[in-house]
């Protein structure tokens, strides 16, 4: 924690960055994002196991970008998101300084982003045991059981789009659900509309999701929507051998192909 | 009507519930499951909880459904045939175990839907609900009903208000004619009121700000840097608006299947980026801080002025639901000191 | 309502003349200049535009729209004789009775002439109530000018002064009107502010640059009227979309004086 | 009781499968009449949401078909499409949509008989699977909400 504050102060003092995006104590024992522009305020920054929000979502937020060059406290999923955003040309590498946090919770020193990149090559991806278990359980179900599970789980969704807004990779200003000529997804939050919306969201994150799990965490109704995108991440790794966010120059999985992609399901 | 007080024993309460159900009433009551409490249609009495602090979702769905059918239509070459929804078919509904803040929430919605133009879709549903309230004996640090002029034992919006007494039995306050009718039909379950008052059995919610002062401060705070500073972390989802009992922004959309279709009213949120965008691309509220400002101003400045009601009941749902800890209470306390 | 007649005004811009299917409705229907309606194509949705015809001309209403989104796209595909839905009228009105005995200065840009056409014809039909009537109208190009026939008629009328302008580069070789943006042309024409009411309709950017010119010409905030075109859905002050400050554009507007606008937060 | 006749929507590419299906016709090969063909410029245009729209509108089964690998008129449209289907199939399976109801195939312009065979086997399979009530009920529950 001290090392994060020290580094943040150093960056702000030397004007290498104009804002540090980190975590601070919020209300009711919650933590929340902090935007520190004043070096004397760095003591607000904290880091502990409660800090799970994917802060990269702010790298593409207009009003935050507007503050200037950004320093960001980044755990492994956040670092992977930054790589994804750079690959997709949403973030300019020269506008970001990463205050990396390793698996042990200690500050990592990245003189530049290429060092972060090589760190990530070796880093492990961990999803929580709870999520792993839930996914295994789902995979063992029959088709009918899976269908019932999802159509019921998604039925309560009222389309507040917290899953979409919390996801740093859902940065489109006009989402596919808002494109209404034609209306692809029923706008209303009914069983059918919800099912198709979450299917669309998962598909649009296929090969892009970094399994941070923030969409599920953000859902006010506790619908495990992150299990959908995490599954897509797992599958694209299995099918195409790539993990998203491990390089700043990742080629998008769905806009590339290999001649030997398996096609044993095609007659 | 003067409030009448009665006692209803714990066992009789179950009988009342079953009696209402047996009469064919649809009941909407809070049920706890996996650490979360939500209102559910027609639960069994054993499932109903009396111990929850707050449900995640509000009760507005009962009078302002998340999807509401406005009209049905059929189109073909010869023209369009439009059928109105038959609002006389709306079923009556008993809301059971409603906290006083939520009961007051109906008044906030009423101030929007029944202001100027009277919205019959809303009104016909409102007429059909009976609210059986339940005073709060627990609260958490997101609750602030006392700061917006309400209290944990308030009767506003209730037809009957129940308060759990130290004995485990309930004090019943019969507030409206609708409430009286329910009691009359089950008079054998009610007994003479005890001497114990509800005051000693309520949650302690301290007043944290004066809403009058907030309203006053907001009048000159439109350009204040407060808004940007305090909403940088807002990610612009609609969680707060969708769980809010008093948020009533909506969208109107058509849904069709072949030649038939419906015009639907769906919940919307002023926090969404595209909410106000013009066809030309011009957007009056372009960035998130403007949208956050709109949310607070609408509830604490515009509504008191136009609708003579606050747009907030202090239930704290938005603060609990927010994924990025935009705590409305914290912000209102700061706005009072602005 | 039935689409009685379709006029192509400019590229992607059409005017519909609408007739009530039920004569009783036609009889009952009344509106005033400045009000708007919700026009709908079943299955696509509703769209808000002003009523572009004058209340003095009974039996029909007209609306003019540019094909831009889902609903206007569907409207543009309709043919004469087809049916559209209409709700209205909503909103407040231009206080034309209060303007009696004054000069009127209309300033419009682009597709914002339609909301003004209603009040222009209304005052022209009651011509004896007003003194000089001046219309300044600009569009991006000659092609984009709407109501070309009516512009001609106004030009020929001795009791109306019409100034048309197109943005630089939008002129044709035979263009006889002005070239330049509306505020610039306004400055050049420089109508007297004495006893005059100015009515401004146009895109936000045009309005923004027109007000200072008017103020320079001596117009006071109470004598400048404009209409706000916020996005709307319900039309009666519920859905929250057009909320600006304590006002709802659909109820308290769309007509506002500059004085009222200045009291509003800058969110339109 | 008459046998259940499934409704099948075929999304095919203009250059290979559509021409192939045309050849089936001109060769006077008889095949199941359950299929409604929708022609696309390329399999690369066949968005996953189109498949969902078909189910939404009551299809019991779907055929998606285009040019054999390396034969795409636009050189790589079918390769891109293939990746999308690989991923999409996994998602459908995970969400409980019966992927047995979707047949993916490559049918060239010269394979009229093969097209007939694919339609026939798909139709047979769907006859056995029965109507896709799961999805049809989902749609219905969405459209008919309570008053």
PDB file of N, CA, C and O in Angstrom, chain D residues 68-106:
ATOM      1  N   UNK D  68     -17.101 -24.584 -49.881  1.00  0.00           N
ATOM      2  CA  UNK D  68     -16.059 -25.393 -49.240  1.00  0.00           C
ATOM      3  C   UNK D  68     -14.858 -24.494 -48.920  1.00  0.00           C
ATOM      4  O   UNK D  68     -14.618 -23.511 -49.614  1.00  0.00           O
ATOM      5  N   UNK D  69     -14.083 -24.867 -47.892  1.00  0.00           N
ATOM      6  CA  UNK D  69     -12.886 -24.085 -47.580  1.00  0.00           C
ATOM      7  C   UNK D  69     -12.031 -23.892 -48.831  1.00  0.00           C
ATOM      8  O   UNK D  69     -11.926 -24.809 -49.664  1.00  0.00           O
ATOM      9  N   UNK D  70     -11.467 -22.736 -48.953  1.00  0.00           N
ATOM     10  CA  UNK D  70     -10.646 -22.338 -50.105  1.00  0.00           C
ATOM     11  C   UNK D  70     -11.441 -22.008 -51.375  1.00  0.00           C
ATOM     12  O   UNK D  70     -10.876 -21.591 -52.366  1.00  0.00           O
ATOM     13  N   UNK D  71     -12.775 -22.216 -51.337  1.00  0.00           N
ATOM     14  CA  UNK D  71     -13.565 -21.921 -52.529  1.00  0.00           C
ATOM     15  C   UNK D  71     -14.382 -20.638 -52.396  1.00  0.00           C
ATOM     16  O   UNK D  71     -15.199 -20.345 -53.256  1.00  0.00           O
ATOM     17  N   UNK D  72     -14.164 -19.916 -51.318  1.00  0.00           N
ATOM     18  CA  UNK D  72     -15.004 -18.728 -51.087  1.00  0.00           C
ATOM     19  C   UNK D  72     -14.797 -17.721 -52.218  1.00  0.00           C
ATOM     20  O   UNK D  72     -13.678 -17.434 -52.620  1.00  0.00           O
ATOM     21  N   UNK D  73     -15.906 -17.189 -52.694  1.00  0.00           N
ATOM     22  CA  UNK D  73     -15.871 -16.180 -53.745  1.00  0.00           C
ATOM     23  C   UNK D  73     -15.076 -14.945 -53.309  1.00  0.00           C
ATOM     24  O   UNK D  73     -14.470 -14.259 -54.105  1.00  0.00           O
ATOM     25  N   UNK D  74     -15.125 -14.683 -51.994  1.00  0.00           N
ATOM     26  CA  UNK D  74     -14.399 -13.527 -51.466  1.00  0.00           C
ATOM     27  C   UNK D  74     -13.138 -13.985 -50.738  1.00  0.00           C
ATOM     28  O   UNK D  74     -12.665 -13.334 -49.820  1.00  0.00           O
ATOM     29  N   UNK D  75     -12.688 -15.123 -51.069  1.00  0.00           N
ATOM     30  CA  UNK D  75     -11.469 -15.779 -50.597  1.00  0.00           C
ATOM     31  C   UNK D  75     -11.475 -16.256 -49.145  1.00  0.00           C
ATOM     32  O   UNK D  75     -11.059 -17.364 -48.867  1.00  0.00           O
ATOM     33  N   UNK D  76     -11.975 -15.460 -48.186  1.00  0.00           N
ATOM     34  CA  UNK D  76     -11.862 -15.964 -46.816  1.00  0.00           C
ATOM     35  C   UNK D  76     -13.132 -15.819 -45.989  1.00  0.00           C
ATOM     36  O   UNK D  76     -13.116 -16.064 -44.785  1.00  0.00           O
ATOM     37  N   UNK D  77     -14.246 -15.454 -46.626  1.00  0.00           N
ATOM     38  CA  UNK D  77     -15.492 -15.258 -45.874  1.00  0.00           C
ATOM     39  C   UNK D  77     -15.884 -16.484 -45.088  1.00  0.00           C
ATOM     40  O   UNK D  77     -16.281 -16.395 -43.918  1.00  0.00           O
ATOM     41  N   UNK D  78     -15.735 -17.643 -45.705  1.00  0.00           N
ATOM     42  CA  UNK D  78     -16.174 -18.848 -45.006  1.00  0.00           C
ATOM     43  C   UNK D  78     -15.248 -19.226 -43.853  1.00  0.00           C
ATOM     44  O   UNK D  78     -15.670 -19.825 -42.877  1.00  0.00           O
ATOM     45  N   UNK D  79     -13.976 -18.840 -43.943  1.00  0.00           N
ATOM     46  CA  UNK D  79     -13.073 -19.115 -42.826  1.00  0.00           C
ATOM     47  C   UNK D  79     -13.451 -18.268 -41.608  1.00  0.00           C
ATOM     48  O   UNK D  79     -13.443 -18.742 -40.486  1.00  0.00           O
ATOM     49  N   UNK D  80     -13.761 -17.020 -41.897  1.00  0.00           N
ATOM     50  CA  UNK D  80     -14.203 -16.156 -40.803  1.00  0.00           C
ATOM     51  C   UNK D  80     -15.496 -16.702 -40.196  1.00  0.00           C
ATOM     52  O   UNK D  80     -15.659 -16.747 -38.985  1.00  0.00           O
ATOM     53  N   UNK D  81     -16.393 -17.081 -41.076  1.00  0.00           N
ATOM     54  CA  UNK D  81     -17.686 -17.594 -40.610  1.00  0.00           C
ATOM     55  C   UNK D  81     -17.469 -18.832 -39.745  1.00  0.00           C
ATOM     56  O   UNK D  81     -18.104 -18.988 -38.703  1.00  0.00           O
ATOM     57  N   UNK D  82     -16.542 -19.661 -40.174  1.00  0.00           N
ATOM     58  CA  UNK D  82     -16.311 -20.911 -39.449  1.00  0.00           C
ATOM     59  C   UNK D  82     -15.904 -20.636 -38.005  1.00  0.00           C
ATOM     60  O   UNK D  82     -16.424 -21.243 -37.082  1.00  0.00           O
ATOM     61  N   UNK D  83     -14.972 -19.693 -37.832  1.00  0.00           N
ATOM     62  CA  UNK D  83     -14.547 -19.363 -36.464  1.00  0.00           C
ATOM     63  C   UNK D  83     -15.725 -18.907 -35.622  1.00  0.00           C
ATOM     64  O   UNK D  83     -15.867 -19.273 -34.467  1.00  0.00           O
ATOM     65  N   UNK D  84     -16.557 -18.079 -36.250  1.00  0.00           N
ATOM     66  CA  UNK D  84     -17.701 -17.564 -35.504  1.00  0.00           C
ATOM     67  C   UNK D  84     -18.620 -18.707 -35.087  1.00  0.00           C
ATOM     68  O   UNK D  84     -19.124 -18.750 -33.979  1.00  0.00           O
ATOM     69  N   UNK D  85     -18.836 -19.646 -36.010  1.00  0.00           N
ATOM     70  CA  UNK D  85     -19.732 -20.755 -35.674  1.00  0.00           C
ATOM     71  C   UNK D  85     -19.115 -21.644 -34.598  1.00  0.00           C
ATOM     72  O   UNK D  85     -19.807 -22.172 -33.757  1.00  0.00           O
ATOM     73  N   UNK D  86     -17.795 -21.811 -34.673  1.00  0.00           N
ATOM     74  CA  UNK D  86     -17.140 -22.640 -33.654  1.00  0.00           C
ATOM     75  C   UNK D  86     -17.435 -22.075 -32.274  1.00  0.00           C
ATOM     76  O   UNK D  86     -17.816 -22.796 -31.358  1.00  0.00           O
ATOM     77  N   UNK D  87     -17.260 -20.772 -32.146  1.00  0.00           N
ATOM     78  CA  UNK D  87     -17.488 -20.120 -30.864  1.00  0.00           C
ATOM     79  C   UNK D  87     -18.969 -20.119 -30.518  1.00  0.00           C
ATOM     80  O   UNK D  87     -19.369 -20.430 -29.403  1.00  0.00           O
ATOM     81  N   UNK D  88     -19.768 -19.810 -31.511  1.00  0.00           N
ATOM     82  CA  UNK D  88     -21.198 -19.660 -31.255  1.00  0.00           C
ATOM     83  C   UNK D  88     -21.840 -20.984 -30.838  1.00  0.00           C
ATOM     84  O   UNK D  88     -22.695 -21.036 -29.957  1.00  0.00           O
ATOM     85  N   UNK D  89     -21.412 -22.055 -31.478  1.00  0.00           N
ATOM     86  CA  UNK D  89     -21.925 -23.376 -31.113  1.00  0.00           C
ATOM     87  C   UNK D  89     -21.658 -23.685 -29.645  1.00  0.00           C
ATOM     88  O   UNK D  89     -22.505 -24.226 -28.941  1.00  0.00           O
ATOM     89  N   UNK D  90     -20.472 -23.311 -29.199  1.00  0.00           N
ATOM     90  CA  UNK D  90     -20.134 -23.562 -27.798  1.00  0.00           C
ATOM     91  C   UNK D  90     -21.025 -22.739 -26.873  1.00  0.00           C
ATOM     92  O   UNK D  90     -21.447 -23.207 -25.828  1.00  0.00           O
ATOM     93  N   UNK D  91     -21.279 -21.507 -27.268  1.00  0.00           N
ATOM     94  CA  UNK D  91     -22.130 -20.650 -26.437  1.00  0.00           C
ATOM     95  C   UNK D  91     -23.556 -21.192 -26.399  1.00  0.00           C
ATOM     96  O   UNK D  91     -24.185 -21.272 -25.344  1.00  0.00           O
ATOM     97  N   UNK D  92     -24.042 -21.584 -27.581  1.00  0.00           N
ATOM     98  CA  UNK D  92     -25.403 -22.125 -27.634  1.00  0.00           C
ATOM     99  C   UNK D  92     -25.515 -23.343 -26.737  1.00  0.00           C
ATOM    100  O   UNK D  92     -26.463 -23.490 -25.958  1.00  0.00           O
ATOM    101  N   UNK D  93     -24.530 -24.191 -26.824  1.00  0.00           N
ATOM    102  CA  UNK D  93     -24.542 -25.409 -26.031  1.00  0.00           C
ATOM    103  C   UNK D  93     -24.541 -25.066 -24.546  1.00  0.00           C
ATOM    104  O   UNK D  93     -25.284 -25.636 -23.749  1.00  0.00           O
ATOM    105  N   UNK D  94     -23.720 -24.101 -24.188  1.00  0.00           N
ATOM    106  CA  UNK D  94     -23.583 -23.690 -22.793  1.00  0.00           C
ATOM    107  C   UNK D  94     -24.875 -23.080 -22.262  1.00  0.00           C
ATOM    108  O   UNK D  94     -25.210 -23.196 -21.100  1.00  0.00           O
ATOM    109  N   UNK D  95     -25.595 -22.388 -23.158  1.00  0.00           N
ATOM    110  CA  UNK D  95     -26.839 -21.755 -22.719  1.00  0.00           C
ATOM    111  C   UNK D  95     -28.045 -22.667 -22.897  1.00  0.00           C
ATOM    112  O   UNK D  95     -29.173 -22.255 -22.652  1.00  0.00           O
ATOM    113  N   UNK D  96     -27.787 -23.860 -23.365  1.00  0.00           N
ATOM    114  CA  UNK D  96     -28.868 -24.832 -23.433  1.00  0.00           C
ATOM    115  C   UNK D  96     -29.703 -24.796 -24.695  1.00  0.00           C
ATOM    116  O   UNK D  96     -30.826 -25.292 -24.713  1.00  0.00           O
ATOM    117  N   UNK D  97     -29.166 -24.221 -25.768  1.00  0.00           N
ATOM    118  CA  UNK D  97     -29.865 -24.319 -27.047  1.00  0.00           C
ATOM    119  C   UNK D  97     -29.381 -25.598 -27.704  1.00  0.00           C
ATOM    120  O   UNK D  97     -28.189 -25.912 -27.696  1.00  0.00           O
ATOM    121  N   UNK D  98     -30.321 -26.352 -28.247  1.00  0.00           N
ATOM    122  CA  UNK D  98     -30.011 -27.666 -28.792  1.00  0.00           C
ATOM    123  C   UNK D  98     -29.225 -27.529 -30.107  1.00  0.00           C
ATOM    124  O   UNK D  98     -29.797 -27.218 -31.146  1.00  0.00           O
ATOM    125  N   UNK D  99     -27.912 -27.756 -30.061  1.00  0.00           N
ATOM    126  CA  UNK D  99     -27.134 -27.537 -31.289  1.00  0.00           C
ATOM    127  C   UNK D  99     -27.354 -28.633 -32.320  1.00  0.00           C
ATOM    128  O   UNK D  99     -26.957 -28.495 -33.471  1.00  0.00           O
ATOM    129  N   UNK D 100     -28.013 -29.697 -31.926  1.00  0.00           N
ATOM    130  CA  UNK D 100     -28.388 -30.728 -32.908  1.00  0.00           C
ATOM    131  C   UNK D 100     -29.334 -30.149 -33.959  1.00  0.00           C
ATOM    132  O   UNK D 100     -29.500 -30.706 -35.038  1.00  0.00           O
ATOM    133  N   UNK D 101     -29.967 -29.065 -33.598  1.00  0.00           N
ATOM    134  CA  UNK D 101     -30.958 -28.495 -34.512  1.00  0.00           C
ATOM    135  C   UNK D 101     -30.332 -27.583 -35.569  1.00  0.00           C
ATOM    136  O   UNK D 101     -31.026 -27.042 -36.406  1.00  0.00           O
ATOM    137  N   UNK D 102     -29.053 -27.383 -35.461  1.00  0.00           N
ATOM    138  CA  UNK D 102     -28.395 -26.555 -36.473  1.00  0.00           C
ATOM    139  C   UNK D 102     -27.412 -27.417 -37.253  1.00  0.00           C
ATOM    140  O   UNK D 102     -26.516 -28.031 -36.672  1.00  0.00           O
ATOM    141  N   UNK D 103     -27.600 -27.477 -38.548  1.00  0.00           N
ATOM    142  CA  UNK D 103     -26.687 -28.224 -39.407  1.00  0.00           C
ATOM    143  C   UNK D 103     -25.775 -27.230 -40.100  1.00  0.00           C
ATOM    144  O   UNK D 103     -26.251 -26.271 -40.708  1.00  0.00           O
ATOM    145  N   UNK D 104     -24.497 -27.444 -39.983  1.00  0.00           N
ATOM    146  CA  UNK D 104     -23.539 -26.627 -40.734  1.00  0.00           C
ATOM    147  C   UNK D 104     -22.987 -27.485 -41.852  1.00  0.00           C
ATOM    148  O   UNK D 104     -22.662 -28.658 -41.634  1.00  0.00           O
ATOM    149  N   UNK D 105     -22.898 -26.931 -43.028  1.00  0.00           N
ATOM    150  CA  UNK D 105     -22.369 -27.763 -44.118  1.00  0.00           C
ATOM    151  C   UNK D 105     -21.690 -26.902 -45.169  1.00  0.00           C
ATOM    152  O   UNK D 105     -21.884 -25.684 -45.238  1.00  0.00           O
ATOM    153  N   UNK D 106     -20.869 -27.535 -45.963  1.00  0.00           N
ATOM    154  CA  UNK D 106     -20.299 -26.910 -47.150  1.00  0.00           C
ATOM    155  C   UNK D 106     -20.912 -27.613 -48.350  1.00  0.00           C
ATOM    156  O   UNK D 106     -20.806 -28.823 -48.477  1.00  0.00           O
TER     157      UNK D 106
END
